[in-house]
Short mmCIF file of C-alpha atoms and ligand atoms in Angstrom, two decimals:
data_model
loop_
_atom_site.label_atom_id
_atom_site.label_comp_id
_atom_site.label_asym_id
_atom_site.label_seq_id
_atom_site.Cartn_x
_atom_site.Cartn_y
_atom_site.Cartn_z
CA MET A 1 -32.95 81.13 76.53
CA VAL A 2 -35.70 81.39 74.01
CA VAL A 3 -37.82 78.06 73.54
CA SER A 4 -38.75 77.31 70.10
CA ALA A 5 -41.03 74.98 68.56
CA ILE A 6 -40.27 71.38 67.96
CA LYS A 7 -38.31 70.61 64.82
CA GLY A 8 -40.82 69.61 61.90
CA MET A 9 -43.87 70.98 63.79
CA SER A 10 -45.16 74.37 62.58
CA ASP A 11 -46.96 77.31 64.02
CA ILE A 12 -49.87 78.35 61.68
CA TYR A 13 -50.85 82.20 61.67
CA SER A 14 -52.13 84.73 59.70
CA PRO A 15 -52.48 85.22 56.70
CA GLU A 16 -51.87 81.46 55.92
CA VAL A 17 -54.34 80.51 58.68
CA GLU A 18 -57.15 82.25 56.68
CA VAL A 19 -56.63 79.96 53.90
CA TRP A 20 -56.49 77.10 55.93
CA ARG A 21 -59.85 78.01 57.34
CA GLU A 22 -61.26 78.45 54.06
CA ILE A 23 -60.25 75.05 52.91
CA GLU A 24 -61.32 73.45 56.11
CA GLU A 25 -64.61 75.06 55.60
CA LYS A 26 -64.98 74.03 51.85
CA ALA A 27 -64.10 70.37 53.01
CA ARG A 28 -66.82 70.47 55.56
CA GLN A 29 -69.57 72.14 53.24
CA LEU A 30 -68.90 69.58 50.41
CA PHE A 31 -68.40 66.48 52.61
CA LEU A 32 -71.83 67.20 54.16
CA ARG A 33 -73.55 67.31 50.75
CA PHE A 34 -72.00 63.88 50.20
CA GLY A 35 -73.78 62.81 53.60
CA PHE A 36 -70.60 62.75 55.80
CA ARG A 37 -70.82 63.28 59.31
CA GLU A 38 -67.67 64.77 61.46
CA ILE A 39 -65.90 62.55 64.03
CA ARG A 40 -63.41 63.92 66.21
CA THR A 41 -61.18 61.25 68.10
CA PRO A 42 -58.30 61.84 70.51
CA VAL A 43 -54.74 62.52 68.99
CA VAL A 44 -53.21 59.97 71.42
CA GLU A 45 -54.23 56.21 71.27
CA LYS A 46 -52.78 52.95 72.60
CA ALA A 47 -49.77 51.94 70.67
CA GLU A 48 -51.13 48.71 69.84
CA LEU A 49 -53.85 50.05 67.71
CA PHE A 50 -51.55 51.22 65.06
CA ALA A 51 -49.13 48.50 65.20
CA ARG A 52 -52.16 46.12 64.78
CA SER A 53 -53.85 48.13 61.90
CA ILE A 54 -51.04 49.99 59.99
CA GLY A 55 -48.80 46.76 59.91
CA GLU A 56 -45.76 45.89 61.89
CA ASP A 57 -43.42 46.06 58.82
CA THR A 58 -44.53 49.51 57.52
CA ASP A 59 -42.42 52.63 57.48
CA ILE A 60 -44.93 54.17 59.74
CA VAL A 61 -44.75 51.50 62.51
CA GLN A 62 -41.15 50.73 61.86
CA LYS A 63 -39.77 54.20 62.27
CA GLU A 64 -42.04 56.91 62.26
CA MET A 65 -44.21 56.71 65.27
CA TYR A 66 -44.22 58.90 68.45
CA THR A 67 -44.67 56.19 71.17
CA PHE A 68 -43.84 56.96 74.66
CA PRO A 69 -44.86 55.55 78.05
CA ASP A 70 -47.27 57.29 80.27
CA ARG A 71 -46.53 58.05 83.87
CA LYS A 72 -47.83 54.35 84.61
CA GLY A 73 -45.94 52.87 81.75
CA ALA A 74 -48.69 52.28 79.39
CA LEU A 75 -47.45 52.80 75.67
CA LEU A 76 -49.37 55.42 73.88
CA THR A 77 -48.85 56.80 70.36
CA LEU A 78 -49.43 60.13 68.83
CA ARG A 79 -51.69 59.09 65.94
CA PRO A 80 -49.94 58.91 62.60
CA GLU A 81 -53.13 58.84 60.72
CA ALA A 82 -56.87 58.94 61.41
CA THR A 83 -58.29 55.62 59.93
CA ALA A 84 -57.38 53.16 62.88
CA SER A 85 -58.74 55.68 65.31
CA ILE A 86 -61.95 56.22 63.45
CA VAL A 87 -62.53 52.30 63.13
CA ARG A 88 -61.70 52.05 66.78
CA ALA A 89 -64.25 54.58 67.77
CA ILE A 90 -66.88 53.07 65.43
CA ILE A 91 -66.38 49.77 66.93
CA GLN A 92 -66.34 51.21 70.54
CA HIS A 93 -69.45 52.99 70.19
CA ARG A 94 -71.18 50.60 67.72
CA LEU A 95 -71.90 53.25 65.37
CA HIS A 96 -71.94 50.84 62.37
CA ASN A 97 -75.42 49.80 63.92
CA ILE A 98 -76.71 53.45 63.06
CA PRO A 99 -77.79 53.14 59.33
CA THR A 100 -77.41 56.69 58.83
CA MET A 101 -73.82 56.79 60.17
CA GLY A 102 -71.97 55.20 57.41
CA LYS A 103 -69.57 58.35 56.41
CA PHE A 104 -67.29 59.99 58.54
CA PHE A 105 -64.69 62.87 58.34
CA THR A 106 -62.30 64.44 60.33
CA ILE A 107 -59.67 67.47 60.17
CA GLY A 108 -56.71 67.52 62.48
CA PRO A 109 -53.10 66.90 63.24
CA MET A 110 -51.22 63.59 62.64
CA PHE A 111 -47.72 62.97 63.95
CA ARG A 112 -44.72 61.06 62.43
CA TYR A 113 -41.17 60.95 63.17
CA GLU A 114 -39.79 61.67 59.56
CA ARG A 115 -36.87 63.59 58.39
CA PRO A 116 -38.30 67.21 58.18
CA GLN A 117 -38.43 68.63 54.57
CA LYS A 118 -40.57 70.23 52.04
CA GLY A 119 -43.99 68.58 52.24
CA ARG A 120 -42.88 66.44 54.90
CA TYR A 121 -43.11 67.25 58.71
CA ARG A 122 -43.55 65.77 61.99
CA GLN A 123 -46.86 67.46 62.93
CA PHE A 124 -49.06 67.62 59.77
CA HIS A 125 -52.59 67.87 59.08
CA GLN A 126 -55.13 65.81 57.15
CA ILE A 127 -58.46 65.84 55.96
CA ASP A 128 -59.79 62.40 56.38
CA ALA A 129 -62.79 60.63 55.09
CA GLU A 130 -64.14 57.07 55.61
CA VAL A 131 -67.03 55.19 54.25
CA ILE A 132 -67.99 52.06 55.95
CA GLY A 133 -70.49 49.24 55.28
CA PHE A 134 -70.45 48.72 51.55
CA GLU A 135 -68.52 46.40 49.31
CA ASP A 136 -69.87 47.79 46.21
CA PRO A 137 -67.39 49.49 43.81
CA VAL A 138 -69.83 52.57 43.48
CA VAL A 139 -68.52 53.37 46.91
CA ASP A 140 -64.73 53.41 46.05
CA ALA A 141 -65.58 55.53 42.89
CA GLU A 142 -67.57 57.90 44.89
CA ALA A 143 -64.86 58.43 47.45
CA MET A 144 -62.09 59.03 44.78
CA TYR A 145 -64.60 61.47 42.86
CA LEU A 146 -65.08 63.31 46.13
CA ALA A 147 -61.33 63.77 46.61
CA MET A 148 -60.53 64.86 43.25
CA LEU A 149 -63.63 67.34 43.24
CA PHE A 150 -62.71 68.79 46.73
CA LEU A 151 -59.09 69.59 45.64
CA GLU A 152 -60.39 71.06 42.49
CA GLU A 153 -62.82 73.17 44.42
CA THR A 154 -59.70 74.65 46.43
CA GLY A 155 -58.31 75.83 42.93
CA LEU A 156 -55.74 73.15 42.45
CA ARG A 157 -55.10 72.31 39.03
CA ASN A 158 -52.88 69.73 37.33
CA ILE A 159 -53.55 67.08 39.64
CA GLU A 160 -53.65 63.25 38.64
CA LEU A 161 -55.64 60.51 40.19
CA ARG A 162 -53.68 57.14 40.32
CA ILE A 163 -55.59 54.01 40.97
CA ASN A 164 -54.62 50.34 40.99
CA SER A 165 -55.96 47.07 42.61
CA LEU A 166 -54.24 45.27 45.03
CA GLY A 167 -56.54 42.11 44.99
CA CYS A 168 -57.90 40.34 48.04
CA SER A 169 -57.16 37.45 50.65
CA LEU A 170 -57.84 35.07 47.77
CA CYS A 171 -55.90 36.27 45.02
CA ARG A 172 -53.07 38.20 46.67
CA PRO A 173 -51.15 35.18 48.61
CA PRO A 174 -50.42 33.42 45.44
CA TYR A 175 -49.52 36.50 43.85
CA LYS A 176 -47.19 37.38 46.87
CA LYS A 177 -45.56 33.94 46.28
CA ARG A 178 -44.93 34.82 42.54
CA LEU A 179 -43.41 38.11 43.49
CA VAL A 180 -40.94 36.79 46.02
CA GLU A 181 -39.77 34.22 43.73
CA TYR A 182 -39.06 37.15 41.10
CA LEU A 183 -37.48 39.27 43.70
CA LYS A 184 -35.27 36.54 45.36
CA ASN A 185 -33.30 36.56 42.00
CA TYR A 186 -32.09 40.15 42.78
CA GLU A 187 -31.82 39.60 46.67
CA THR A 188 -28.23 41.13 46.97
CA SER A 189 -29.20 44.11 45.02
CA PHE A 190 -31.90 45.57 47.28
CA CYS A 191 -31.58 48.41 49.85
CA LYS A 192 -31.51 47.59 53.59
CA ASP A 193 -35.23 48.04 54.00
CA CYS A 194 -36.27 46.18 50.84
CA ALA A 195 -34.06 43.23 51.73
CA ARG A 196 -35.91 42.95 54.82
CA ARG A 197 -39.30 43.37 53.25
CA LEU A 198 -38.82 40.65 50.69
CA ASN A 199 -39.50 38.28 53.64
CA SER A 200 -42.01 40.23 55.69
CA ASN A 201 -43.83 42.48 53.36
CA PRO A 202 -42.61 42.04 49.71
CA LEU A 203 -45.40 44.22 48.15
CA ARG A 204 -43.90 47.27 50.03
CA VAL A 205 -41.02 46.97 47.61
CA PHE A 206 -43.16 48.74 45.14
CA ASP A 207 -43.15 51.75 47.38
CA CYS A 208 -39.46 51.89 47.74
CA LYS A 209 -37.88 55.24 46.09
CA VAL A 210 -34.35 53.86 45.86
CA PRO A 211 -33.58 54.00 42.01
CA GLY A 212 -31.97 50.53 42.15
CA CYS A 213 -35.02 48.89 43.68
CA ARG A 214 -37.23 50.77 41.51
CA GLU A 215 -35.56 49.35 38.65
CA ILE A 216 -35.87 45.78 39.72
CA VAL A 217 -39.45 46.29 40.59
CA SER A 218 -40.14 47.59 37.04
CA GLY A 219 -39.80 44.17 35.71
CA ALA A 220 -41.73 42.36 38.49
CA PRO A 221 -45.12 40.64 38.19
CA LYS A 222 -47.85 42.98 38.71
CA VAL A 223 -50.70 42.33 41.45
CA THR A 224 -53.34 43.59 38.44
CA ASP A 225 -52.33 40.71 36.39
CA SER A 226 -53.05 38.29 39.36
CA LEU A 227 -56.23 39.51 40.29
CA CYS A 228 -59.17 37.03 40.82
CA GLU A 229 -62.34 37.28 38.84
CA HIS A 230 -64.23 39.05 41.61
CA CYS A 231 -61.44 41.55 42.18
CA ARG A 232 -61.20 42.00 38.25
CA GLN A 233 -64.92 42.95 38.30
CA HIS A 234 -64.68 44.99 41.20
CA PHE A 235 -61.83 47.24 39.70
CA GLU A 236 -63.32 47.34 36.19
CA LYS A 237 -66.63 48.72 37.98
CA VAL A 238 -64.63 51.34 39.77
CA CYS A 239 -63.19 52.68 36.40
CA PHE A 240 -66.76 52.52 35.01
CA TYR A 241 -68.13 54.87 37.64
CA LEU A 242 -65.19 57.04 37.43
CA ASP A 243 -65.65 57.31 33.76
CA GLU A 244 -69.27 58.10 34.21
CA VAL A 245 -68.43 61.41 36.28
CA LYS A 246 -65.62 62.14 33.70
CA CYS A 247 -63.31 61.79 36.75
CA GLY A 248 -59.83 61.12 35.07
CA TYR A 249 -57.43 58.67 36.28
CA LYS A 250 -54.41 56.52 35.30
CA HIS A 251 -54.17 52.81 35.99
CA ASP A 252 -50.67 52.83 37.96
CA ARG A 253 -49.76 48.98 38.15
CA ASN A 254 -46.90 49.90 40.48
CA LEU A 255 -49.19 51.54 42.89
CA VAL A 256 -49.43 50.07 46.53
CA ARG A 257 -49.83 51.93 49.75
CA GLY A 258 -47.64 52.55 52.71
CA LEU A 259 -50.32 50.88 54.96
CA ASP A 260 -51.05 47.09 55.16
CA TYR A 261 -54.73 47.25 55.50
CA TYR A 262 -55.66 48.08 52.09
CA ASN A 263 -57.21 45.64 49.69
CA ARG A 264 -58.51 45.97 46.28
CA THR A 265 -58.86 49.73 45.44
CA ALA A 266 -55.77 51.70 46.24
CA PHE A 267 -55.31 55.34 44.86
CA GLU A 268 -53.09 58.49 45.22
CA ILE A 269 -53.48 61.85 43.87
CA VAL A 270 -50.38 63.32 42.66
CA ALA A 271 -49.09 66.75 41.92
CA GLY A 272 -46.28 68.77 40.37
CA GLY A 273 -44.39 71.12 42.43
CA LEU A 274 -43.89 69.10 45.61
CA GLY A 275 -40.73 67.58 44.44
CA ALA A 276 -40.38 64.07 45.93
CA GLN A 277 -43.26 64.51 48.07
CA ASN A 278 -45.56 64.53 45.13
CA ALA A 279 -48.73 62.90 46.65
CA VAL A 280 -51.40 65.44 48.05
CA GLY A 281 -53.71 62.58 48.81
CA GLY A 282 -54.25 58.77 48.96
CA GLY A 283 -56.40 56.24 50.02
CA GLY A 284 -58.09 52.75 49.35
CA ARG A 285 -60.31 49.97 50.52
CA TYR A 286 -59.73 48.29 53.65
CA ASP A 287 -62.42 45.50 54.21
CA GLY A 288 -60.45 43.58 56.76
CA LEU A 289 -59.58 46.19 59.20
CA PHE A 290 -62.58 46.09 61.17
CA ALA A 291 -62.13 42.40 62.08
CA GLU A 292 -58.43 42.73 62.59
CA LEU A 293 -59.33 45.21 65.29
CA GLY A 294 -61.76 42.92 66.97
CA GLY A 295 -64.95 44.34 65.50
CA PRO A 296 -67.41 42.98 63.09
CA ASP A 297 -66.71 42.26 59.71
CA ILE A 298 -67.45 45.36 57.75
CA PRO A 299 -65.98 46.42 54.51
CA ALA A 300 -64.82 50.16 54.22
CA VAL A 301 -63.02 52.84 51.85
CA GLY A 302 -61.25 55.91 52.86
CA PHE A 303 -58.74 58.57 51.92
CA ALA A 304 -56.74 61.43 53.42
CA ILE A 305 -55.46 64.52 52.08
CA GLY A 306 -52.43 66.23 53.40
CA MET A 307 -53.13 70.04 54.24
CA GLU A 308 -49.60 71.33 54.37
CA ARG A 309 -49.04 69.84 50.64
CA LEU A 310 -52.18 71.21 49.69
CA MET A 311 -51.04 74.69 50.97
CA ILE A 312 -47.67 74.56 49.31
CA LEU A 313 -49.64 73.89 46.09
CA LEU A 314 -51.95 76.72 46.76
CA LYS A 315 -49.23 79.04 47.84
CA ALA A 316 -49.73 81.59 45.12
CA GLU A 317 -53.31 82.04 46.27
CA VAL A 318 -52.23 83.08 49.73
CA LYS A 319 -53.10 86.82 49.51
CA LYS A 320 -53.59 89.32 52.16
CA GLU A 321 -57.20 89.87 51.00
CA ARG A 322 -58.28 86.80 52.50
CA VAL A 323 -57.65 88.46 55.94
CA LYS A 324 -60.98 90.25 56.70
CA ARG A 325 -61.06 93.95 56.70
CA PRO A 326 -62.57 95.73 59.58
CA ASP A 327 -65.99 97.26 58.87
CA ILE A 328 -65.23 100.02 61.52
CA TYR A 329 -62.24 101.11 63.04
CA PHE A 330 -62.83 103.57 65.99
CA ILE A 331 -60.32 106.19 66.87
CA ALA A 332 -60.57 107.95 70.18
CA LEU A 333 -58.60 111.06 70.63
CA ASN A 334 -59.30 111.56 74.23
CA GLU A 335 -60.51 109.29 77.09
CA GLU A 336 -64.07 110.69 77.13
CA ALA A 337 -64.53 109.93 73.55
CA ARG A 338 -63.24 106.52 74.03
CA GLU A 339 -65.77 105.99 76.87
CA LYS A 340 -68.50 107.19 74.59
CA PHE A 341 -67.94 104.42 71.89
CA PHE A 342 -66.76 101.60 73.83
CA GLY A 343 -70.42 100.33 74.27
CA LEU A 344 -71.36 101.13 70.95
CA ALA A 345 -68.26 99.24 69.31
CA GLN A 346 -69.35 96.16 71.30
CA ASN A 347 -72.84 96.42 70.23
CA LEU A 348 -71.82 96.60 66.63
CA ARG A 349 -69.77 93.61 67.12
CA LYS A 350 -72.79 91.54 68.35
CA ARG A 351 -74.83 92.60 65.45
CA GLY A 352 -72.17 91.08 63.15
CA LEU A 353 -69.88 93.82 62.17
CA TYR A 354 -65.90 93.45 62.47
CA VAL A 355 -64.90 96.33 64.60
CA GLU A 356 -61.51 97.38 65.60
CA LEU A 357 -60.61 99.96 68.30
CA GLY A 358 -57.69 102.19 68.64
CA TYR A 359 -56.74 101.03 72.14
CA GLU A 360 -54.18 103.83 72.65
CA LEU A 361 -55.04 107.56 72.80
CA ARG A 362 -52.35 108.55 70.05
CA SER A 363 -52.33 111.18 67.69
CA LEU A 364 -55.01 111.25 64.66
CA LYS A 365 -52.18 110.78 62.34
CA SER A 366 -50.67 107.67 64.08
CA GLN A 367 -54.21 106.18 64.76
CA MET A 368 -55.22 106.65 61.03
CA ARG A 369 -52.10 105.08 60.06
CA ARG A 370 -52.89 102.04 62.15
CA ALA A 371 -56.44 101.80 60.79
CA ASN A 372 -54.85 101.71 57.16
CA LYS A 373 -52.72 99.01 57.98
CA PHE A 374 -55.77 96.91 58.99
CA GLY A 375 -57.47 97.86 55.65
CA SER A 376 -60.28 99.38 57.41
CA SER A 377 -63.22 100.21 55.15
CA HIS A 378 -64.46 102.94 57.62
CA VAL A 379 -63.18 104.88 60.29
CA ILE A 380 -64.87 106.75 63.09
CA ILE A 381 -63.19 109.60 64.84
CA VAL A 382 -64.15 111.36 68.02
CA GLY A 383 -62.15 114.07 69.47
CA GLU A 384 -62.77 117.28 71.49
CA SER A 385 -65.08 119.18 69.27
CA GLU A 386 -67.16 116.21 68.06
CA LEU A 387 -67.93 115.42 71.82
CA GLU A 388 -69.06 118.98 72.15
CA LYS A 389 -71.38 118.68 69.29
CA LYS A 390 -72.46 115.01 70.27
CA THR A 391 -71.16 113.78 66.88
CA ALA A 392 -68.59 111.72 65.23
CA ILE A 393 -66.83 111.76 62.09
CA LEU A 394 -67.44 108.84 59.80
CA ARG A 395 -64.95 108.30 56.98
CA ASN A 396 -65.23 105.87 54.09
CA MET A 397 -61.71 104.89 53.63
CA ASP A 398 -62.33 103.52 50.00
CA THR A 399 -64.14 106.61 48.63
CA LYS A 400 -62.54 109.10 51.13
CA GLU A 401 -66.12 110.62 51.77
CA GLN A 402 -66.59 111.94 55.20
CA SER A 403 -69.80 112.79 56.91
CA GLU A 404 -71.07 113.87 60.29
CA LEU A 405 -72.73 111.00 62.37
CA PRO A 406 -74.99 112.16 65.20
CA LEU A 407 -73.98 110.22 68.42
CA ASP A 408 -77.05 109.29 70.33
CA ASN A 409 -79.31 106.15 71.06
CA ASN A 410 -79.90 105.97 67.11
CA THR A 411 -76.15 105.64 66.06
CA GLU A 412 -76.05 102.00 66.02
CA GLN A 413 -78.98 101.45 63.81
CA VAL A 414 -77.92 104.21 61.61
CA LEU A 415 -74.35 102.46 61.16
CA ILE A 416 -75.88 99.19 60.54
CA GLU A 417 -78.23 100.42 57.86
CA LYS A 418 -75.56 102.74 56.27
CA LEU A 419 -73.21 100.05 55.85
CA SER A 420 -75.58 97.43 54.74
CA LYS A 421 -76.55 99.81 51.97
CA GLU A 422 -73.08 100.41 50.76
CA ASN A 423 -72.52 96.60 50.57
CA GLU A 424 -75.63 96.18 48.34
P1 LIG B 1 -45.49 59.60 51.37
O1 LIG B 1 -45.59 58.55 50.40
O2 LIG B 1 -45.65 61.07 50.84
O3 LIG B 1 -44.75 59.47 52.70
P2 LIG B 1 -47.75 58.39 52.67
O4 LIG B 1 -48.15 57.21 51.76
O5 LIG B 1 -47.14 58.07 53.86
O6 LIG B 1 -47.05 59.46 51.75
P3 LIG B 1 -50.41 58.75 53.61
O7 LIG B 1 -50.09 57.88 54.92
O8 LIG B 1 -51.28 58.28 52.52
O9 LIG B 1 -49.07 59.28 53.23
O10 LIG B 1 -50.97 60.06 54.06
C1 LIG B 1 -51.93 60.71 53.15
C2 LIG B 1 -51.41 62.02 53.00
O11 LIG B 1 -50.80 62.73 54.08
C3 LIG B 1 -50.27 62.12 51.96
O12 LIG B 1 -50.73 62.01 50.56
C4 LIG B 1 -49.64 63.65 52.38
O13 LIG B 1 -50.20 64.69 51.69
C5 LIG B 1 -49.88 63.67 53.67
N1 LIG B 1 -48.70 63.30 54.55
C6 LIG B 1 -48.22 62.20 54.67
N2 LIG B 1 -47.08 62.17 55.63
C7 LIG B 1 -46.76 63.43 55.68
C8 LIG B 1 -45.97 64.08 56.33
N3 LIG B 1 -45.01 63.82 57.31
N4 LIG B 1 -45.99 65.55 56.26
C9 LIG B 1 -46.95 66.21 55.60
N5 LIG B 1 -47.72 65.56 54.98
C10 LIG B 1 -47.89 64.28 55.04
MG1 LIG B 2 -44.93 58.29 54.44
#
């Protein structure tokens, strides 16, 4: 029987993987310009890390976590997101004490036990960024600006930044009370999840996609109308800085996030073309999380972008040309010819060229066909008569020009110079 991959978990291969790499590289380059340092944390953590940070009554913890006991019975979880792990790592290694280490990014797989569908998988990948140590709204705005700039640089158009403020530990509790009072009027009309959330996590009701619940919520008091003076000013300043860099946004008063740890700024980046899974990225401020996880009281802001959803949106751009063409494809027509250029091919690779070899001593026609499939820009052919003359045939596959190439100690250098001249 053939073994296949786990449902909702994908293999990523060419030509898509070339686009993945390009996007990841773009993220790295851009994030470095904003002063971010890379951090790589394990994909498995103790289960309690996520239960404590993301929140007991969230979709992620309630029904989406891959949690299992290891051989000694310790409960482990495949990370559903990156923030909790990064915060754990920062606390554990006291990275917050290093003044130049306030911005972190990571790129890697996350795991959530969800029903697989377009844009929603069980293993997916995030580009994640976190800024720690600053309460100032300038940081929130910069994080959102960076997320938007990055998405634009990947070629994405028609995306919308939606922002909201969720208040703080001062203004949220009284607001929550008012919200519950309102929601209680509709107690019997909510879906099963929301009926539960009503008591444990009322804000989450805003996140529900069930039409009946959405309707009730549309008339509910909004958290933005209950902000304390500090939160109000903070939010205004976030908007000011976004305006300053002409980063468009929409104030979405119904926006809350699926994780408990957010306070004040919350945001989402949505795009058309993803159906119900319309968020490519999201993030927000999480000033209480460090203390919650036993660390120092440090404010922070972060966001995550979903690679798969980004890839769906960029699908039209996935073209074969992104797969690199060989600079040279070697065709040997007999064993002796292959012995002659095996070393030469390796040396050319060492010097930076992409070289392919015809590993099978097939007919010229069949090897030329293979070289063409690779889209090779040059082919070098060596057969019996070339061996006698100590030469090779060099063919430019684009111009169809053919020339004789002496095979001697100089061949490597001659080829390098010839190709770099052509590329000028
Ligand atoms: P959604 O509302 O779509 O479930 P979320 O709020 O759970 O999203 P976050 O936890 O904010 O998502 O994660 C940030 C980004 O990661 C999302 O905007 C999305 O692009 C991506 N993402 C989240 N869950 C999945 C998944 N199961 N499959 C693919 N991408 C995902
Ligand atoms: Mg989700």
